[in-house]
mmCIF file of C-alpha atoms (C1' of nucleotides) in Angstrom:
data_model
loop_
_atom_site.group_PDB
_atom_site.id
_atom_site.type_symbol
_atom_site.label_atom_id
_atom_site.label_comp_id
_atom_site.label_asym_id
_atom_site.label_seq_id
_atom_site.Cartn_x
_atom_site.Cartn_y
_atom_site.Cartn_z
ATOM 1 C CA UNK A 1 -46.445 -128.763 -179.673
ATOM 2 C CA UNK A 2 -47.070 -128.316 -176.279
ATOM 3 C CA UNK A 3 -50.518 -129.566 -175.529
ATOM 4 C CA UNK A 4 -52.662 -128.655 -172.283
ATOM 5 C CA UNK A 5 -49.993 -130.317 -169.764
ATOM 6 C CA UNK A 6 -47.050 -128.368 -171.034
ATOM 7 C CA UNK A 7 -49.129 -124.713 -171.540
ATOM 8 C CA UNK A 8 -50.045 -125.186 -168.098
ATOM 9 C CA UNK A 9 -46.553 -125.883 -166.900
ATOM 10 C CA UNK A 10 -45.498 -122.847 -168.757
ATOM 11 C CA UNK A 11 -48.393 -120.707 -167.392
ATOM 12 C CA UNK A 12 -47.391 -121.533 -163.810
ATOM 13 C CA UNK A 13 -43.787 -121.071 -164.333
ATOM 14 C CA UNK A 14 -44.118 -117.490 -165.638
ATOM 15 C CA UNK A 15 -46.807 -116.688 -163.221
ATOM 16 C CA UNK A 16 -44.169 -116.906 -160.270
ATOM 17 C CA UNK A 17 -41.252 -115.218 -162.349
ATOM 18 C CA UNK A 18 -43.223 -112.402 -164.265
ATOM 19 C CA UNK A 19 -46.592 -111.294 -162.509
ATOM 20 C CA UNK A 20 -46.262 -107.665 -161.450
ATOM 21 C CA UNK A 21 -43.743 -107.223 -163.935
ATOM 22 C CA UNK A 22 -43.611 -104.125 -166.594
ATOM 23 C CA UNK A 23 -43.108 -104.828 -170.381
ATOM 24 C CA UNK A 24 -40.437 -102.300 -171.135
ATOM 25 C CA UNK A 25 -39.604 -103.208 -174.659
ATOM 26 C CA UNK A 26 -40.507 -105.597 -177.406
ATOM 27 C CA UNK A 27 -37.277 -106.961 -179.129
ATOM 28 C CA UNK A 28 -36.087 -109.267 -181.611
ATOM 29 C CA UNK A 29 -39.491 -109.993 -183.559
ATOM 30 C CA UNK A 30 -37.669 -111.206 -186.927
ATOM 31 C CA UNK A 31 -40.624 -113.110 -187.734
ATOM 32 C CA UNK A 32 -43.735 -110.801 -188.624
ATOM 33 C CA UNK A 33 -45.906 -113.764 -189.421
ATOM 34 C CA UNK A 34 -46.114 -114.912 -185.975
ATOM 35 C CA UNK A 35 -48.173 -111.860 -185.295
ATOM 36 C CA UNK A 36 -51.513 -112.555 -186.590
ATOM 37 C CA UNK A 37 -52.322 -109.436 -187.802
ATOM 38 C CA UNK A 38 -48.709 -108.394 -189.258
ATOM 39 C CA UNK A 39 -49.536 -105.378 -190.919
ATOM 40 C CA UNK A 40 -50.422 -103.848 -187.772
ATOM 41 C CA UNK A 41 -46.873 -105.180 -186.236
ATOM 42 C CA UNK A 42 -46.161 -101.547 -185.340
ATOM 43 C CA UNK A 43 -49.253 -101.191 -183.308
ATOM 44 C CA UNK A 44 -48.722 -104.958 -181.640
ATOM 45 C CA UNK A 45 -45.080 -103.380 -180.388
ATOM 46 C CA UNK A 46 -46.627 -99.995 -179.450
ATOM 47 C CA UNK A 47 -49.406 -101.662 -177.451
ATOM 48 C CA UNK A 48 -47.171 -104.020 -175.391
ATOM 49 C CA UNK A 49 -44.392 -101.310 -174.384
ATOM 50 C CA UNK A 50 -45.266 -100.060 -171.103
ATOM 51 C CA UNK A 51 -47.841 -102.639 -170.082
ATOM 52 C CA UNK A 52 -48.076 -104.202 -166.702
ATOM 53 C CA UNK A 53 -48.331 -108.211 -166.256
ATOM 54 C CA UNK A 54 -51.208 -108.767 -164.163
ATOM 55 C CA UNK A 55 -51.259 -112.392 -164.381
ATOM 56 C CA UNK A 56 -50.289 -115.441 -166.569
ATOM 57 C CA UNK A 57 -52.818 -118.442 -167.418
ATOM 58 C CA UNK A 58 -53.978 -120.757 -169.954
ATOM 59 C CA UNK A 59 -57.325 -121.363 -172.182
ATOM 60 C CA UNK A 60 -57.188 -124.818 -174.427
ATOM 61 C CA UNK A 61 -53.492 -124.551 -175.791
ATOM 62 C CA UNK A 62 -53.256 -120.723 -175.541
ATOM 63 C CA UNK A 63 -51.085 -119.267 -173.536
ATOM 64 C CA UNK A 64 -52.648 -116.084 -171.846
ATOM 65 C CA UNK A 65 -50.617 -113.067 -170.546
ATOM 66 C CA UNK A 66 -52.958 -110.804 -168.952
ATOM 67 C CA UNK A 67 -52.200 -107.033 -169.117
ATOM 68 C CA UNK A 68 -53.396 -104.081 -167.706
ATOM 69 C CA UNK A 69 -55.562 -101.718 -170.150
ATOM 70 C CA UNK A 70 -58.025 -104.704 -170.545
ATOM 71 C CA UNK A 71 -55.489 -106.366 -172.866
ATOM 72 C CA UNK A 72 -54.362 -110.293 -173.130
ATOM 73 C CA UNK A 73 -51.306 -111.446 -175.047
ATOM 74 C CA UNK A 74 -52.404 -114.858 -176.384
ATOM 75 C CA UNK A 75 -49.754 -117.188 -177.391
ATOM 76 C CA UNK A 76 -49.778 -120.356 -179.181
ATOM 77 C CA UNK A 77 -46.776 -122.573 -179.010
ATOM 78 C CA UNK A 78 -48.166 -124.832 -182.409
ATOM 79 C CA UNK A 79 -45.582 -127.694 -183.107
ATOM 80 C CA UNK A 80 -42.183 -126.289 -181.449
ATOM 81 C CA UNK A 81 -42.621 -123.082 -179.532
ATOM 82 C CA UNK A 82 -41.788 -122.603 -176.216
ATOM 83 C CA UNK A 83 -41.824 -119.597 -173.914
ATOM 84 C CA UNK A 84 -39.814 -119.328 -170.909
ATOM 85 C CA UNK A 85 -37.560 -116.874 -168.782
ATOM 86 C CA UNK A 86 -33.880 -117.431 -169.421
ATOM 87 C CA UNK A 87 -31.329 -117.367 -166.793
ATOM 88 C CA UNK A 88 -29.631 -113.999 -166.475
ATOM 89 C CA UNK A 89 -26.877 -114.517 -168.956
ATOM 90 C CA UNK A 90 -28.884 -116.538 -171.220
ATOM 91 C CA UNK A 91 -28.504 -115.233 -174.774
ATOM 92 C CA UNK A 92 -31.242 -115.951 -177.324
ATOM 93 C CA UNK A 93 -30.183 -117.950 -180.340
ATOM 94 C CA UNK A 94 -31.386 -117.815 -183.907
ATOM 95 C CA UNK A 95 -34.880 -119.260 -183.154
ATOM 96 C CA UNK A 96 -35.762 -116.780 -180.762
ATOM 97 C CA UNK A 97 -38.406 -114.787 -182.615
ATOM 98 C CA UNK A 98 -39.695 -112.632 -179.835
ATOM 99 C CA UNK A 99 -38.657 -111.141 -176.898
ATOM 100 C CA UNK A 100 -40.435 -109.228 -173.899
ATOM 101 C CA UNK A 101 -37.675 -107.223 -171.916
ATOM 102 C CA UNK A 102 -39.035 -106.541 -168.292
ATOM 103 C CA UNK A 103 -38.605 -103.765 -166.008
ATOM 104 C CA UNK A 104 -36.329 -105.914 -163.776
ATOM 105 C CA UNK A 105 -33.879 -106.253 -166.691
ATOM 106 C CA UNK A 106 -35.269 -110.137 -167.339
ATOM 107 C CA UNK A 107 -36.878 -111.434 -170.289
ATOM 108 C CA UNK A 108 -39.522 -113.575 -171.730
ATOM 109 C CA UNK A 109 -38.133 -115.602 -174.815
ATOM 110 C CA UNK A 110 -40.403 -117.013 -177.580
ATOM 111 C CA UNK A 111 -38.578 -119.817 -179.075
ATOM 112 C CA UNK A 112 -40.032 -121.384 -181.880
ATOM 113 C CA UNK A 113 -37.974 -123.560 -184.545
ATOM 114 C CA UNK A 114 -40.477 -124.287 -187.045
ATOM 115 C CA UNK A 115 -42.223 -120.619 -186.809
ATOM 116 C CA UNK A 116 -45.791 -121.858 -186.493
ATOM 117 C CA UNK A 117 -46.409 -120.438 -183.594
ATOM 118 C CA UNK A 118 -48.753 -117.155 -183.065
ATOM 119 C CA UNK A 119 -49.105 -114.362 -180.907
ATOM 120 C CA UNK A 120 -52.495 -112.096 -180.873
ATOM 121 C CA UNK A 121 -53.151 -109.069 -178.718
ATOM 122 C CA UNK A 122 -56.587 -109.054 -177.411
ATOM 123 C CA UNK A 123 -58.974 -106.834 -176.136
ATOM 124 C CA UNK A 124 -62.031 -108.334 -174.103
ATOM 125 C CA UNK A 125 -64.142 -108.965 -177.122
ATOM 126 C CA UNK A 126 -61.193 -110.815 -178.589
ATOM 127 C CA UNK A 127 -60.809 -112.710 -175.526
ATOM 128 C CA UNK A 128 -64.196 -113.773 -175.213
ATOM 129 C CA UNK A 129 -63.874 -114.912 -178.942
ATOM 130 C CA UNK A 130 -61.161 -116.945 -178.274
ATOM 131 C CA UNK A 131 -62.678 -118.315 -175.356
ATOM 132 C CA UNK A 132 -65.992 -119.324 -177.186
ATOM 133 C CA UNK A 133 -64.044 -120.921 -179.860
ATOM 134 C CA UNK A 134 -62.979 -123.676 -177.607
ATOM 135 C CA UNK A 135 -64.857 -126.714 -176.109
ATOM 136 C CA UNK A 136 -64.689 -127.376 -172.239
ATOM 137 C CA UNK A 137 -61.798 -127.306 -170.067
ATOM 138 C CA UNK A 138 -61.242 -131.293 -168.947
ATOM 139 C CA UNK A 139 -59.803 -130.326 -165.904
ATOM 140 C CA UNK A 140 -62.158 -128.097 -164.474
ATOM 141 C CA UNK A 141 -64.887 -129.401 -162.084
ATOM 142 C CA UNK A 142 -67.795 -128.780 -164.516
ATOM 143 C CA UNK A 143 -66.263 -131.256 -167.213
ATOM 144 C CA UNK A 144 -68.268 -134.305 -166.109
ATOM 145 C CA UNK A 145 -68.508 -137.565 -167.721
ATOM 146 C CA UNK A 146 -71.988 -136.253 -168.780
ATOM 147 C CA UNK A 147 -70.312 -133.565 -170.255
ATOM 148 C CA UNK A 148 -67.965 -135.758 -172.375
ATOM 149 C CA UNK A 149 -70.965 -138.065 -173.121
ATOM 150 C CA UNK A 150 -72.912 -134.906 -174.533
ATOM 151 C CA UNK A 151 -69.877 -133.890 -176.598
ATOM 152 C CA UNK A 152 -69.694 -137.365 -178.133
ATOM 153 C CA UNK A 153 -73.486 -138.057 -178.598
ATOM 154 C CA UNK A 154 -74.809 -138.257 -182.186
ATOM 155 C CA UNK A 155 -71.214 -138.241 -183.647
ATOM 156 C CA UNK A 156 -70.603 -140.930 -186.226
ATOM 157 C CA UNK A 157 -66.840 -139.813 -186.569
ATOM 158 C CA UNK A 158 -63.929 -141.701 -185.470
ATOM 159 C CA UNK A 159 -63.033 -140.960 -181.598
ATOM 160 C CA UNK A 160 -59.476 -139.730 -182.069
ATOM 161 C CA UNK A 161 -59.873 -137.073 -184.686
ATOM 162 C CA UNK A 162 -62.845 -135.732 -182.663
ATOM 163 C CA UNK A 163 -61.069 -135.614 -179.284
ATOM 164 C CA UNK A 164 -58.189 -133.578 -181.321
ATOM 165 C CA UNK A 165 -61.161 -130.965 -182.067
ATOM 166 C CA UNK A 166 -60.171 -127.855 -180.061
ATOM 167 C CA UNK A 167 -64.133 -126.886 -180.318
ATOM 168 C CA UNK A 168 -65.440 -130.310 -178.978
ATOM 169 C CA UNK A 169 -62.995 -130.640 -176.045
ATOM 170 C CA UNK A 170 -59.928 -128.335 -175.126
ATOM 171 C CA UNK A 171 -56.445 -128.986 -174.815
ATOM 172 C CA UNK A 172 -56.113 -132.539 -176.090
ATOM 173 C CA UNK A 173 -53.373 -133.198 -178.502
ATOM 174 C CA UNK A 174 -51.626 -136.209 -180.312
ATOM 175 C CA UNK A 175 -49.596 -137.316 -177.272
ATOM 176 C CA UNK A 176 -52.517 -137.386 -174.676
ATOM 177 C CA UNK A 177 -55.344 -138.493 -177.000
ATOM 178 C CA UNK A 178 -53.236 -141.526 -177.633
ATOM 179 C CA UNK A 179 -52.226 -142.001 -173.865
ATOM 180 C CA UNK A 180 -56.084 -141.527 -172.738
ATOM 181 C CA UNK A 181 -57.578 -143.747 -175.095
ATOM 182 C CA UNK A 182 -55.003 -146.474 -174.121
ATOM 183 C CA UNK A 183 -55.666 -145.958 -170.443
ATOM 184 C CA UNK A 184 -59.458 -146.408 -170.979
ATOM 185 C CA UNK A 185 -58.816 -149.236 -173.164
ATOM 186 C CA UNK A 186 -60.613 -147.849 -176.178
ATOM 187 C CA UNK A 187 -59.724 -148.179 -179.914
ATOM 188 C CA UNK A 188 -59.045 -144.661 -181.803
ATOM 189 C CA UNK A 189 -61.014 -145.691 -184.831
ATOM 190 C CA UNK A 190 -64.189 -146.376 -182.784
ATOM 191 C CA UNK A 191 -67.405 -144.073 -183.571
ATOM 192 C CA UNK A 192 -67.544 -141.673 -180.966
ATOM 193 C CA UNK A 193 -71.333 -142.108 -180.596
ATOM 194 C CA UNK A 194 -70.847 -145.711 -180.158
ATOM 195 C CA UNK A 195 -69.116 -145.875 -176.791
ATOM 196 C CA UNK A 196 -71.047 -147.442 -173.784
ATOM 197 C CA UNK A 197 -71.567 -145.492 -170.888
ATOM 198 C CA UNK A 198 -69.113 -147.192 -169.060
ATOM 199 C CA UNK A 199 -66.631 -146.427 -171.613
ATOM 200 C CA UNK A 200 -67.453 -142.778 -171.714
ATOM 201 C CA UNK A 201 -66.794 -142.881 -167.956
ATOM 202 C CA UNK A 202 -63.382 -144.655 -168.505
ATOM 203 C CA UNK A 203 -62.569 -142.133 -171.382
ATOM 204 C CA UNK A 204 -63.453 -139.374 -168.692
ATOM 205 C CA UNK A 205 -61.187 -140.666 -165.956
ATOM 206 C CA UNK A 206 -58.337 -141.342 -168.361
ATOM 207 C CA UNK A 207 -58.345 -137.900 -169.826
ATOM 208 C CA UNK A 208 -58.355 -136.433 -166.489
ATOM 209 C CA UNK A 209 -55.432 -138.887 -165.102
ATOM 210 C CA UNK A 210 -53.119 -138.291 -168.152
ATOM 211 C CA UNK A 211 -53.226 -134.658 -168.156
ATOM 212 C CA UNK A 212 -53.111 -134.472 -164.254
ATOM 213 C CA UNK A 213 -49.988 -136.724 -163.985
ATOM 214 C CA UNK A 214 -48.293 -134.894 -166.972
ATOM 215 C CA UNK A 215 -48.802 -131.246 -165.373
ATOM 216 C CA UNK A 216 -46.948 -133.051 -161.864
ATOM 217 C CA UNK A 217 -44.309 -134.033 -164.288
ATOM 218 C CA UNK A 218 -44.021 -130.620 -165.806
ATOM 219 C CA UNK A 219 -45.083 -131.915 -169.168
ATOM 220 C CA UNK A 220 -43.430 -134.476 -171.945
ATOM 221 C CA UNK A 221 -40.268 -133.089 -173.806
ATOM 222 C CA UNK A 222 -40.473 -135.187 -176.674
ATOM 223 C CA UNK A 223 -38.793 -132.664 -178.941
ATOM 224 C CA UNK A 224 -38.629 -128.877 -178.728
ATOM 225 C CA UNK A 225 -40.993 -128.211 -175.375
ATOM 226 C CA UNK A 226 -39.394 -126.509 -172.415
ATOM 227 C CA UNK A 227 -40.890 -125.321 -169.125
ATOM 228 C CA UNK A 228 -41.141 -121.628 -168.199
ATOM 229 C CA UNK A 229 -37.676 -122.007 -166.714
ATOM 230 C CA UNK A 230 -36.182 -123.472 -170.188
ATOM 231 C CA UNK A 231 -35.747 -126.750 -168.818
ATOM 232 C CA UNK A 232 -37.104 -130.061 -169.975
ATOM 233 C CA UNK A 233 -40.006 -132.014 -168.649
ATOM 234 C CA UNK A 234 -40.344 -135.309 -167.104
ATOM 235 C CA UNK A 235 -43.520 -137.216 -168.417
ATOM 236 C CA UNK A 236 -41.794 -138.708 -171.779
ATOM 237 C CA UNK A 237 -40.539 -140.970 -169.568
ATOM 238 C CA UNK A 238 -43.825 -142.251 -168.585
ATOM 239 C CA UNK A 239 -45.446 -142.850 -172.028
ATOM 240 C CA UNK A 240 -47.205 -145.834 -172.439
ATOM 241 C CA UNK A 241 -47.995 -146.250 -175.953
ATOM 242 C CA UNK A 242 -46.966 -142.940 -177.641
ATOM 243 C CA UNK A 243 -44.081 -143.219 -179.889
ATOM 244 C CA UNK A 244 -43.563 -146.876 -178.615
ATOM 245 C CA UNK A 245 -44.831 -148.724 -181.776
ATOM 246 C CA UNK A 246 -43.501 -152.256 -181.961
ATOM 247 C CA UNK A 247 -42.395 -152.244 -178.257
ATOM 248 C CA UNK A 248 -44.394 -154.481 -175.605
ATOM 249 C CA UNK A 249 -47.874 -153.093 -174.398
ATOM 250 C CA UNK A 250 -47.297 -152.661 -170.442
ATOM 251 C CA UNK A 251 -50.524 -154.136 -169.820
ATOM 252 C CA UNK A 252 -50.739 -157.054 -171.879
ATOM 253 C CA UNK A 253 -47.225 -157.519 -173.668
ATOM 254 C CA UNK A 254 -48.785 -157.421 -177.387
ATOM 255 C CA UNK A 255 -46.637 -155.365 -179.832
ATOM 256 C CA UNK A 256 -47.941 -151.813 -179.836
ATOM 257 C CA UNK A 257 -49.103 -150.729 -183.149
ATOM 258 C CA UNK A 258 -48.755 -147.685 -185.120
ATOM 259 C CA UNK A 259 -50.974 -146.252 -188.347
ATOM 260 C CA UNK A 260 -51.692 -142.871 -189.520
ATOM 261 C CA UNK A 261 -55.131 -141.627 -188.487
ATOM 262 C CA UNK A 262 -56.686 -138.239 -190.065
ATOM 263 C CA UNK A 263 -52.591 -137.471 -190.821
ATOM 264 C CA UNK A 264 -51.573 -138.237 -187.564
ATOM 265 C CA UNK A 265 -49.466 -140.661 -186.189
ATOM 266 C CA UNK A 266 -51.389 -142.886 -183.901
ATOM 267 C CA UNK A 267 -50.058 -145.399 -181.372
ATOM 268 C CA UNK A 268 -52.401 -148.184 -179.636
ATOM 269 C CA UNK A 269 -52.588 -151.796 -178.488
ATOM 270 C CA UNK A 270 -54.481 -153.963 -180.937
ATOM 271 C CA UNK A 271 -55.495 -156.359 -178.195
ATOM 272 C CA UNK A 272 -56.587 -154.712 -175.197
ATOM 273 C CA UNK A 273 -58.038 -151.470 -176.953
ATOM 274 C CA UNK A 274 -61.427 -152.230 -177.955
ATOM 275 C CA UNK A 275 -61.703 -152.199 -181.807
ATOM 276 C CA UNK A 276 -64.688 -150.938 -183.497
ATOM 277 C CA UNK A 277 -67.604 -153.062 -184.540
ATOM 278 C CA UNK A 278 -67.517 -155.237 -187.774
ATOM 279 C "C1'" DG B 1 -63.228 -137.298 -194.610
ATOM 280 C "C1'" DG B 2 -58.500 -136.608 -197.328
ATOM 281 C "C1'" DC B 3 -54.583 -133.885 -198.576
ATOM 282 C "C1'" DA B 4 -51.572 -129.509 -198.849
ATOM 283 C "C1'" DT B 5 -49.662 -125.598 -196.309
ATOM 284 C "C1'" DC B 6 -47.140 -123.061 -192.978
ATOM 285 C "C1'" DC B 7 -41.290 -124.212 -191.350
ATOM 286 C "C1'" DT B 8 -36.934 -126.419 -189.428
ATOM 287 C "C1'" DG B 9 -34.282 -130.399 -187.957
ATOM 288 C "C1'" DA B 10 -33.482 -135.128 -187.091
ATOM 289 C "C1'" DC B 11 -32.992 -139.498 -188.526
ATOM 290 C "C1'" DC B 12 -32.803 -143.544 -192.211
ATOM 291 C "C1'" DG C 1 -33.255 -138.319 -200.984
ATOM 292 C "C1'" DG C 2 -37.704 -139.466 -198.296
ATOM 293 C "C1'" DT C 3 -40.078 -139.299 -193.807
ATOM 294 C "C1'" DC C 4 -41.563 -137.976 -189.393
ATOM 295 C "C1'" DA C 5 -42.193 -134.404 -185.870
ATOM 296 C "C1'" DG C 6 -46.775 -131.849 -178.817
ATOM 297 C "C1'" DG C 7 -50.932 -127.756 -184.293
ATOM 298 C "C1'" DA C 8 -54.514 -125.465 -186.942
ATOM 299 C "C1'" DT C 9 -56.537 -124.035 -191.179
ATOM 300 C "C1'" DG C 10 -58.617 -123.918 -195.334
ATOM 301 C "C1'" DC C 11 -59.602 -126.113 -199.838
ATOM 302 C "C1'" DC C 12 -62.007 -130.112 -202.864
#
DNA sequence: GGCATCCTGACC
DNA sequence: GGTCAGGATGCC
């Protein structure tokens, strides 16, 4: 799915298109399991109708559509979801599983080929719980090298699975963890607690750089991801290691390695990313 | 930690 | 046919 840069792009694109609009109807919804309390489907639909969209934002990989009456529609795109405002003549294909019809005749489509995506309608307490379940936002000012160091301290586990844990740090996924570790020259299997101070600083800078650059390029379209306008992103042309196993490392020329680590395809340079001790 | 599961589609 | 895919969760 969409990781932090992709969800951030969608949030920004939706904000300019739908803020201030009112949801007049909920259409399609042919995959009830996407609503996290499917037995309350009628309540979900009923509560959304008539709500005004105050703002669109993001927390971790959750897209947050802020509504009146203190409600937030939280959408998670998981692996293959995309959320966008189609062009005026855009018809939903069979993978569109939720449509929010707006008072100007336009609509928000939730498109999800694999049907892993999720929708939650949250009140203030639910929103606070979602927030509390996630680690710090890596692009906020409060996220410093010291913050990252604290999150890694005492953790004997390998670095990559830890960085994928949304409770440790918010928003990173498989692409940007591989890219950040390459940029910081750190092997994905290093024990988190073993990083030198300089390496923590390098990793902090690398995480921010890969996320910031990707947002500037509207995210990475590897397969299904689309911006809030239904278009492909541009960052996929700039991967250094992700999905590039066997190709030369852009830094040292050695072949990029691919391995499975914690059930995730993992791409790294075995030459210039410093390996674990022993 | 490892593994299965939720799904569909692309590619070999 | 098998393998793999921007994710997350639950179970040994």
